[in-house]
Amino acid sequence: GRFSSANSASCEACAAGKYSAATASAPASNCHNCDAGEFSGVAANACTACPQGTISTASGSTECTDCKGGSYSGGHAVVCLTCDAGTFAANDGAASCDACVAGQYSGEGEDSCKDCVAGHFSIASSVSCTLCPGGKYSAAAAAVAVVGMVRVPAAAVAAAAAAPVIVVASGA
């Protein structure tokens, strides 16, 4: 992590973002940039991989940057990856995305899941909600599969079937 100039009696530290693994190193050109996905402080003899949830996009980095909510990274990364639909990453610096629970859904790159509206349901990791099947309904939001629904009373089904249908003609 150090070098010496010609005719110098002492060694100087490599700058942050650079390293030198050589012993008895001379000149400053022996200090090399850390690769993208790595960083270093002053006088480093090696670079350190960016931890999970962070990235460095350029060589010679002195620090790693957190991935934003809705994205994640493994270690030693140069780009943050977008969470798939049906998953989310709530916080900056996520190492992975979490699955939406049953009764919720998400699109790609989300930092949270949304509840299904009343009359709809979903299973875990859903990208959308499904309308309750015929003869069943859900009065509450975030229904969990058919378990969150109740059977429509027979009297209500009969009344709906007997109700007159009104057709409105559009003007010509």
Short mmCIF file of C-alpha atoms in Angstrom, two decimals:
data_model
loop_
_atom_site.label_atom_id
_atom_site.label_comp_id
_atom_site.label_asym_id
_atom_site.label_seq_id
_atom_site.Cartn_x
_atom_site.Cartn_y
_atom_site.Cartn_z
CA GLY A 1 0.00 0.00 0.00
CA ARG A 2 3.06 2.25 -0.17
CA PHE A 3 5.61 3.42 -2.73
CA SER A 4 8.76 5.50 -2.79
CA SER A 5 9.99 8.00 -5.31
CA ALA A 6 13.54 7.98 -6.67
CA ASN A 7 16.07 9.20 -4.09
CA SER A 8 13.38 9.25 -1.37
CA ALA A 9 14.22 8.08 2.12
CA SER A 10 10.60 7.33 3.04
CA CYS A 11 7.56 5.63 1.58
CA GLU A 12 4.32 7.35 0.68
CA ALA A 13 0.86 5.83 0.91
CA CYS A 14 -1.13 4.88 -2.17
CA ALA A 15 -4.23 7.08 -2.47
CA ALA A 16 -7.68 5.81 -1.53
CA GLY A 17 -9.16 3.75 -4.37
CA LYS A 18 -5.71 2.37 -5.23
CA TYR A 19 -3.57 -0.45 -3.87
CA SER A 20 -0.07 -1.86 -4.11
CA ALA A 21 0.66 -5.44 -3.16
CA ALA A 22 4.36 -5.14 -4.03
CA THR A 23 7.00 -4.91 -1.32
CA ALA A 24 9.75 -2.34 -1.67
CA SER A 25 7.52 -0.67 -4.21
CA ALA A 26 8.71 2.17 -6.38
CA PRO A 27 7.31 4.53 -8.07
CA ALA A 28 3.72 5.75 -7.62
CA SER A 29 2.72 3.90 -10.82
CA ASN A 30 2.88 0.71 -8.73
CA CYS A 31 -0.32 1.91 -7.04
CA HIS A 32 -3.12 0.35 -9.12
CA ASN A 33 -6.81 1.30 -9.27
CA CYS A 34 -9.22 -1.04 -7.57
CA ASP A 35 -11.60 -2.69 -10.06
CA ALA A 36 -15.27 -1.68 -10.32
CA GLY A 37 -17.14 -3.61 -7.61
CA GLU A 38 -14.26 -2.98 -5.16
CA PHE A 39 -12.94 -0.11 -3.03
CA SER A 40 -9.99 0.78 -0.81
CA GLY A 41 -8.81 3.32 1.69
CA VAL A 42 -5.41 5.00 1.88
CA ALA A 43 -2.28 2.75 1.92
CA ALA A 44 -4.16 -0.42 0.92
CA ASN A 45 -2.22 -3.50 -0.11
CA ALA A 46 -5.44 -5.03 -1.53
CA CYS A 47 -8.91 -3.90 -2.53
CA THR A 48 -12.06 -4.97 -0.70
CA ALA A 49 -15.13 -6.30 -2.54
CA CYS A 50 -18.27 -4.20 -2.13
CA PRO A 51 -20.59 -5.98 0.35
CA GLN A 52 -24.01 -7.31 -0.63
CA GLY A 53 -26.55 -4.54 -1.20
CA THR A 54 -23.89 -2.10 -2.47
CA ILE A 55 -22.04 -1.37 -5.72
CA SER A 56 -19.13 0.60 -7.14
CA THR A 57 -19.46 1.40 -10.82
CA ALA A 58 -15.98 2.72 -11.62
CA SER A 59 -12.42 1.62 -11.03
CA GLY A 60 -10.55 3.49 -8.31
CA SER A 61 -13.57 3.71 -5.97
CA THR A 62 -13.05 4.81 -2.38
CA GLU A 63 -16.49 3.59 -1.22
CA CYS A 64 -19.48 1.55 -2.29
CA THR A 65 -22.99 2.94 -2.79
CA ASP A 66 -26.23 1.36 -1.48
CA CYS A 67 -28.70 -0.05 -3.98
CA LYS A 68 -32.03 1.84 -3.74
CA GLY A 69 -35.29 0.26 -2.54
CA GLY A 70 -36.77 -2.03 -5.19
CA SER A 71 -33.30 -3.28 -6.16
CA TYR A 72 -30.52 -5.43 -4.68
CA SER A 73 -27.01 -6.74 -5.31
CA GLY A 74 -24.81 -9.66 -4.37
CA GLY A 75 -21.27 -8.91 -3.23
CA HIS A 76 -18.58 -7.49 -5.55
CA ALA A 77 -21.25 -5.91 -7.77
CA VAL A 78 -21.08 -3.12 -10.34
CA VAL A 79 -24.86 -2.77 -10.91
CA CYS A 80 -27.96 -3.08 -8.76
CA LEU A 81 -30.48 -5.62 -10.01
CA THR A 82 -34.20 -4.81 -10.16
CA CYS A 83 -36.52 -6.89 -7.98
CA ASP A 84 -38.76 -9.19 -10.04
CA ALA A 85 -42.52 -8.65 -10.11
CA GLY A 86 -44.06 -10.41 -7.10
CA THR A 87 -41.09 -9.42 -4.90
CA PHE A 88 -39.86 -6.22 -3.23
CA ALA A 89 -36.90 -4.67 -1.39
CA ALA A 90 -38.18 -2.19 1.19
CA ASN A 91 -34.87 -0.62 2.20
CA ASP A 92 -31.77 0.75 0.52
CA GLY A 93 -28.81 -1.65 0.64
CA ALA A 94 -30.80 -4.88 0.16
CA ALA A 95 -28.89 -8.09 -0.51
CA SER A 96 -32.03 -9.78 -1.92
CA CYS A 97 -35.72 -9.21 -2.58
CA ASP A 98 -38.53 -10.61 -0.44
CA ALA A 99 -41.65 -12.32 -1.82
CA CYS A 100 -45.00 -10.57 -1.47
CA VAL A 101 -47.25 -12.47 0.94
CA ALA A 102 -50.57 -13.98 -0.11
CA GLY A 103 -53.20 -11.25 -0.46
CA GLN A 104 -50.66 -8.82 -1.92
CA TYR A 105 -48.88 -8.24 -5.25
CA SER A 106 -46.14 -6.09 -6.80
CA GLY A 107 -44.76 -5.04 -10.14
CA GLU A 108 -41.09 -5.07 -11.10
CA GLY A 109 -38.70 -2.87 -9.07
CA GLU A 110 -41.10 -2.18 -6.19
CA ASP A 111 -40.12 -1.24 -2.64
CA SER A 112 -43.40 -2.57 -1.19
CA CYS A 113 -46.33 -4.83 -2.04
CA LYS A 114 -49.91 -3.63 -2.47
CA ASP A 115 -53.02 -5.27 -0.98
CA CYS A 116 -55.52 -6.89 -3.33
CA VAL A 117 -58.80 -4.94 -3.35
CA ALA A 118 -62.03 -6.44 -1.98
CA GLY A 119 -63.40 -9.08 -4.33
CA HIS A 120 -59.91 -10.19 -5.40
CA PHE A 121 -57.25 -12.54 -3.99
CA SER A 122 -53.65 -13.62 -4.58
CA ILE A 123 -51.15 -16.26 -3.57
CA ALA A 124 -47.59 -15.46 -2.39
CA SER A 125 -45.22 -13.86 -4.97
CA SER A 126 -48.11 -12.64 -7.14
CA VAL A 127 -47.76 -10.02 -9.86
CA SER A 128 -51.50 -9.28 -9.84
CA CYS A 129 -54.72 -10.19 -8.05
CA THR A 130 -57.41 -12.52 -9.34
CA LEU A 131 -61.16 -11.90 -9.25
CA CYS A 132 -62.92 -14.19 -6.77
CA PRO A 133 -64.56 -17.14 -8.56
CA GLY A 134 -68.31 -17.20 -9.22
CA GLY A 135 -70.38 -17.78 -6.12
CA LYS A 136 -67.69 -16.42 -3.76
CA TYR A 137 -66.78 -12.96 -2.56
CA SER A 138 -64.32 -11.18 -0.30
CA ALA A 139 -65.52 -8.08 1.49
CA ALA A 140 -62.05 -7.27 2.87
CA ALA A 141 -58.88 -6.28 1.05
CA ALA A 142 -55.84 -8.61 0.92
CA ALA A 143 -57.80 -11.88 0.58
CA VAL A 144 -55.61 -14.97 0.73
CA ALA A 145 -56.65 -17.34 -2.06
CA VAL A 146 -60.13 -18.84 -1.87
CA VAL A 147 -59.66 -19.20 1.90
CA GLY A 148 -60.30 -15.45 2.29
CA MET A 149 -63.68 -15.65 0.53
CA VAL A 150 -67.13 -16.75 1.60
CA ARG A 151 -69.93 -18.35 -0.39
CA VAL A 152 -72.57 -15.96 -1.70
CA PRO A 153 -75.90 -16.84 -0.02
CA ALA A 154 -78.27 -18.73 -2.34
CA ALA A 155 -81.01 -16.10 -1.83
CA ALA A 156 -78.67 -13.37 -3.11
CA VAL A 157 -77.78 -15.43 -6.19
CA ALA A 158 -81.48 -16.08 -6.92
CA ALA A 159 -82.35 -12.40 -6.46
CA ALA A 160 -79.56 -11.32 -8.80
CA ALA A 161 -80.66 -13.84 -11.43
CA ALA A 162 -84.30 -12.66 -11.22
CA ALA A 163 -83.44 -8.95 -11.38
CA PRO A 164 -84.43 -7.21 -14.62
CA VAL A 165 -81.62 -6.35 -16.99
CA ILE A 166 -81.67 -2.79 -18.28
CA VAL A 167 -80.08 -2.21 -21.64
CA VAL A 168 -79.12 1.34 -22.51
CA ALA A 169 -78.87 2.02 -26.21
CA SER A 170 -76.20 4.44 -27.29
CA GLY A 171 -77.32 7.41 -29.37
CA ALA A 172 -76.94 7.12 -33.11
#
